[in-house]
Structure formats: structure tokens, C-alpha cells
Amino acid sequence: MSQEQRMNDVKAMQWFGYIIVILSLLVEVNIIRPENGPGPILGFSYLASTGIVAGATITFIYTFIEKKRKN
């Protein structure tokens, strides 16, 4: 696999992490919260909290990999 292909994969995974976080927040705001009140984890539901943590972790890891490869 070429270096350019690997960097494209890293960028794709970063965007995947961003999308997971955004979708988790949209699910929280539009589907879960209106009828149930505040959630158990900092006001978020378990589903949204899991998505936020997973998306942020993916984004952080692949941002770190990208910076490491550039150096």
C-alpha cells in the first residue's frame, strides 16, 4: 500500500470519527431527549455518550497517526 493511500485512509477514519460524534449528538437532540428529560451521563443518554466517546477516540487516534507520519 502506498504512502498516499495510507494517508487517505487516515483522513477517511478522521472524518468517520467526526461523523460518529455528530450523529450521536443529532440522535440525542432529535430522538431521545425530547420526551425523557436529561440523560444520566452529563445530560446525554448512554447511546449518545458511547458514540461521542467512540468517535472522539477514533478521531484522536488517527489524528495522532497522521501527525506522527508527517514527522
PDB file of N, CA and C in Angstrom, residues 30-57:
ATOM      1  N   ASN A  30     -32.634  14.969  18.674  1.00  0.00           N
ATOM      2  CA  ASN A  30     -33.868  14.807  17.914  1.00  0.00           C
ATOM      3  C   ASN A  30     -34.721  13.611  18.305  1.00  0.00           C
ATOM      4  N   ILE A  31     -34.127  12.559  18.824  1.00  0.00           N
ATOM      5  CA  ILE A  31     -34.900  11.344  19.054  1.00  0.00           C
ATOM      6  C   ILE A  31     -35.083  11.036  20.532  1.00  0.00           C
ATOM      7  N   ILE A  32     -34.018  11.042  21.289  1.00  0.00           N
ATOM      8  CA  ILE A  32     -34.074  10.510  22.649  1.00  0.00           C
ATOM      9  C   ILE A  32     -34.542  11.545  23.670  1.00  0.00           C
ATOM     10  N   ARG A  33     -33.965  12.709  23.691  1.00  0.00           N
ATOM     11  CA  ARG A  33     -34.155  13.647  24.790  1.00  0.00           C
ATOM     12  C   ARG A  33     -35.507  14.334  24.870  1.00  0.00           C
ATOM     13  N   PRO A  34     -36.189  14.663  23.792  1.00  0.00           N
ATOM     14  CA  PRO A  34     -37.384  15.490  23.953  1.00  0.00           C
ATOM     15  C   PRO A  34     -38.401  14.947  24.956  1.00  0.00           C
ATOM     16  N   GLU A  35     -38.576  13.642  25.027  1.00  0.00           N
ATOM     17  CA  GLU A  35     -39.615  13.130  25.918  1.00  0.00           C
ATOM     18  C   GLU A  35     -39.095  12.618  27.251  1.00  0.00           C
ATOM     19  N   ASN A  36     -37.800  12.390  27.385  1.00  0.00           N
ATOM     20  CA  ASN A  36     -37.293  11.708  28.570  1.00  0.00           C
ATOM     21  C   ASN A  36     -36.551  12.583  29.564  1.00  0.00           C
ATOM     22  N   GLY A  37     -36.325  13.838  29.288  1.00  0.00           N
ATOM     23  CA  GLY A  37     -35.583  14.681  30.219  1.00  0.00           C
ATOM     24  C   GLY A  37     -34.088  14.483  30.088  1.00  0.00           C
ATOM     25  N   PRO A  38     -33.334  15.035  31.026  1.00  0.00           N
ATOM     26  CA  PRO A  38     -31.868  14.945  30.932  1.00  0.00           C
ATOM     27  C   PRO A  38     -31.359  13.520  31.102  1.00  0.00           C
ATOM     28  N   GLY A  39     -30.264  13.219  30.435  1.00  0.00           N
ATOM     29  CA  GLY A  39     -29.695  11.874  30.475  1.00  0.00           C
ATOM     30  C   GLY A  39     -28.793  11.648  31.676  1.00  0.00           C
ATOM     31  N   PRO A  40     -28.387  10.400  31.875  1.00  0.00           N
ATOM     32  CA  PRO A  40     -27.614  10.038  33.060  1.00  0.00           C
ATOM     33  C   PRO A  40     -26.134  10.418  33.021  1.00  0.00           C
ATOM     34  N   ILE A  41     -25.552  10.649  31.846  1.00  0.00           N
ATOM     35  CA  ILE A  41     -24.121  10.946  31.742  1.00  0.00           C
ATOM     36  C   ILE A  41     -23.954  12.360  31.199  1.00  0.00           C
ATOM     37  N   LEU A  42     -23.711  13.306  32.090  1.00  0.00           N
ATOM     38  CA  LEU A  42     -23.547  14.721  31.719  1.00  0.00           C
ATOM     39  C   LEU A  42     -24.707  15.225  30.864  1.00  0.00           C
ATOM     40  N   GLY A  43     -25.891  14.728  31.101  1.00  0.00           N
ATOM     41  CA  GLY A  43     -27.066  15.146  30.354  1.00  0.00           C
ATOM     42  C   GLY A  43     -27.284  14.407  29.054  1.00  0.00           C
ATOM     43  N   PHE A  44     -26.403  13.470  28.708  1.00  0.00           N
ATOM     44  CA  PHE A  44     -26.531  12.689  27.480  1.00  0.00           C
ATOM     45  C   PHE A  44     -26.977  11.268  27.809  1.00  0.00           C
ATOM     46  N   SER A  45     -27.643  10.636  26.871  1.00  0.00           N
ATOM     47  CA  SER A  45     -28.038   9.238  27.057  1.00  0.00           C
ATOM     48  C   SER A  45     -26.819   8.332  26.935  1.00  0.00           C
ATOM     49  N   TYR A  46     -26.996   7.071  27.319  1.00  0.00           N
ATOM     50  CA  TYR A  46     -25.898   6.107  27.199  1.00  0.00           C
ATOM     51  C   TYR A  46     -25.489   5.919  25.738  1.00  0.00           C
ATOM     52  N   LEU A  47     -26.464   5.872  24.831  1.00  0.00           N
ATOM     53  CA  LEU A  47     -26.179   5.703  23.404  1.00  0.00           C
ATOM     54  C   LEU A  47     -25.343   6.868  22.876  1.00  0.00           C
ATOM     55  N   ALA A  48     -25.769   8.079  23.171  1.00  0.00           N
ATOM     56  CA  ALA A  48     -25.039   9.253  22.690  1.00  0.00           C
ATOM     57  C   ALA A  48     -23.656   9.339  23.328  1.00  0.00           C
ATOM     58  N   SER A  49     -23.565   9.037  24.607  1.00  0.00           N
ATOM     59  CA  SER A  49     -22.264   9.084  25.289  1.00  0.00           C
ATOM     60  C   SER A  49     -21.290   8.083  24.690  1.00  0.00           C
ATOM     61  N   THR A  50     -21.773   6.886  24.411  1.00  0.00           N
ATOM     62  CA  THR A  50     -20.927   5.862  23.792  1.00  0.00           C
ATOM     63  C   THR A  50     -20.457   6.315  22.414  1.00  0.00           C
ATOM     64  N   GLY A  51     -21.358   6.871  21.620  1.00  0.00           N
ATOM     65  CA  GLY A  51     -20.996   7.361  20.292  1.00  0.00           C
ATOM     66  C   GLY A  51     -20.006   8.505  20.339  1.00  0.00           C
ATOM     67  N   ILE A  52     -20.196   9.415  21.284  1.00  0.00           N
ATOM     68  CA  ILE A  52     -19.280  10.548  21.412  1.00  0.00           C
ATOM     69  C   ILE A  52     -17.890  10.070  21.792  1.00  0.00           C
ATOM     70  N   VAL A  53     -17.821   9.166  22.765  1.00  0.00           N
ATOM     71  CA  VAL A  53     -16.516   8.649  23.198  1.00  0.00           C
ATOM     72  C   VAL A  53     -15.845   7.864  22.072  1.00  0.00           C
ATOM     73  N   ALA A  54     -16.600   7.003  21.390  1.00  0.00           N
ATOM     74  CA  ALA A  54     -16.025   6.203  20.301  1.00  0.00           C
ATOM     75  C   ALA A  54     -15.546   7.102  19.159  1.00  0.00           C
ATOM     76  N   GLY A  55     -16.371   8.052  18.742  1.00  0.00           N
ATOM     77  CA  GLY A  55     -15.989   8.952  17.658  1.00  0.00           C
ATOM     78  C   GLY A  55     -14.799   9.822  18.006  1.00  0.00           C
ATOM     79  N   ALA A  56     -14.781  10.341  19.224  1.00  0.00           N
ATOM     80  CA  ALA A  56     -13.651  11.170  19.645  1.00  0.00           C
ATOM     81  C   ALA A  56     -12.368  10.349  19.728  1.00  0.00           C
ATOM     82  N   THR A  57     -12.478   9.109  20.181  1.00  0.00           N
ATOM     83  CA  THR A  57     -11.301   8.240  20.267  1.00  0.00           C
ATOM     84  C   THR A  57     -10.748   7.931  18.884  1.00  0.00           C
TER      85      THR A  57
END
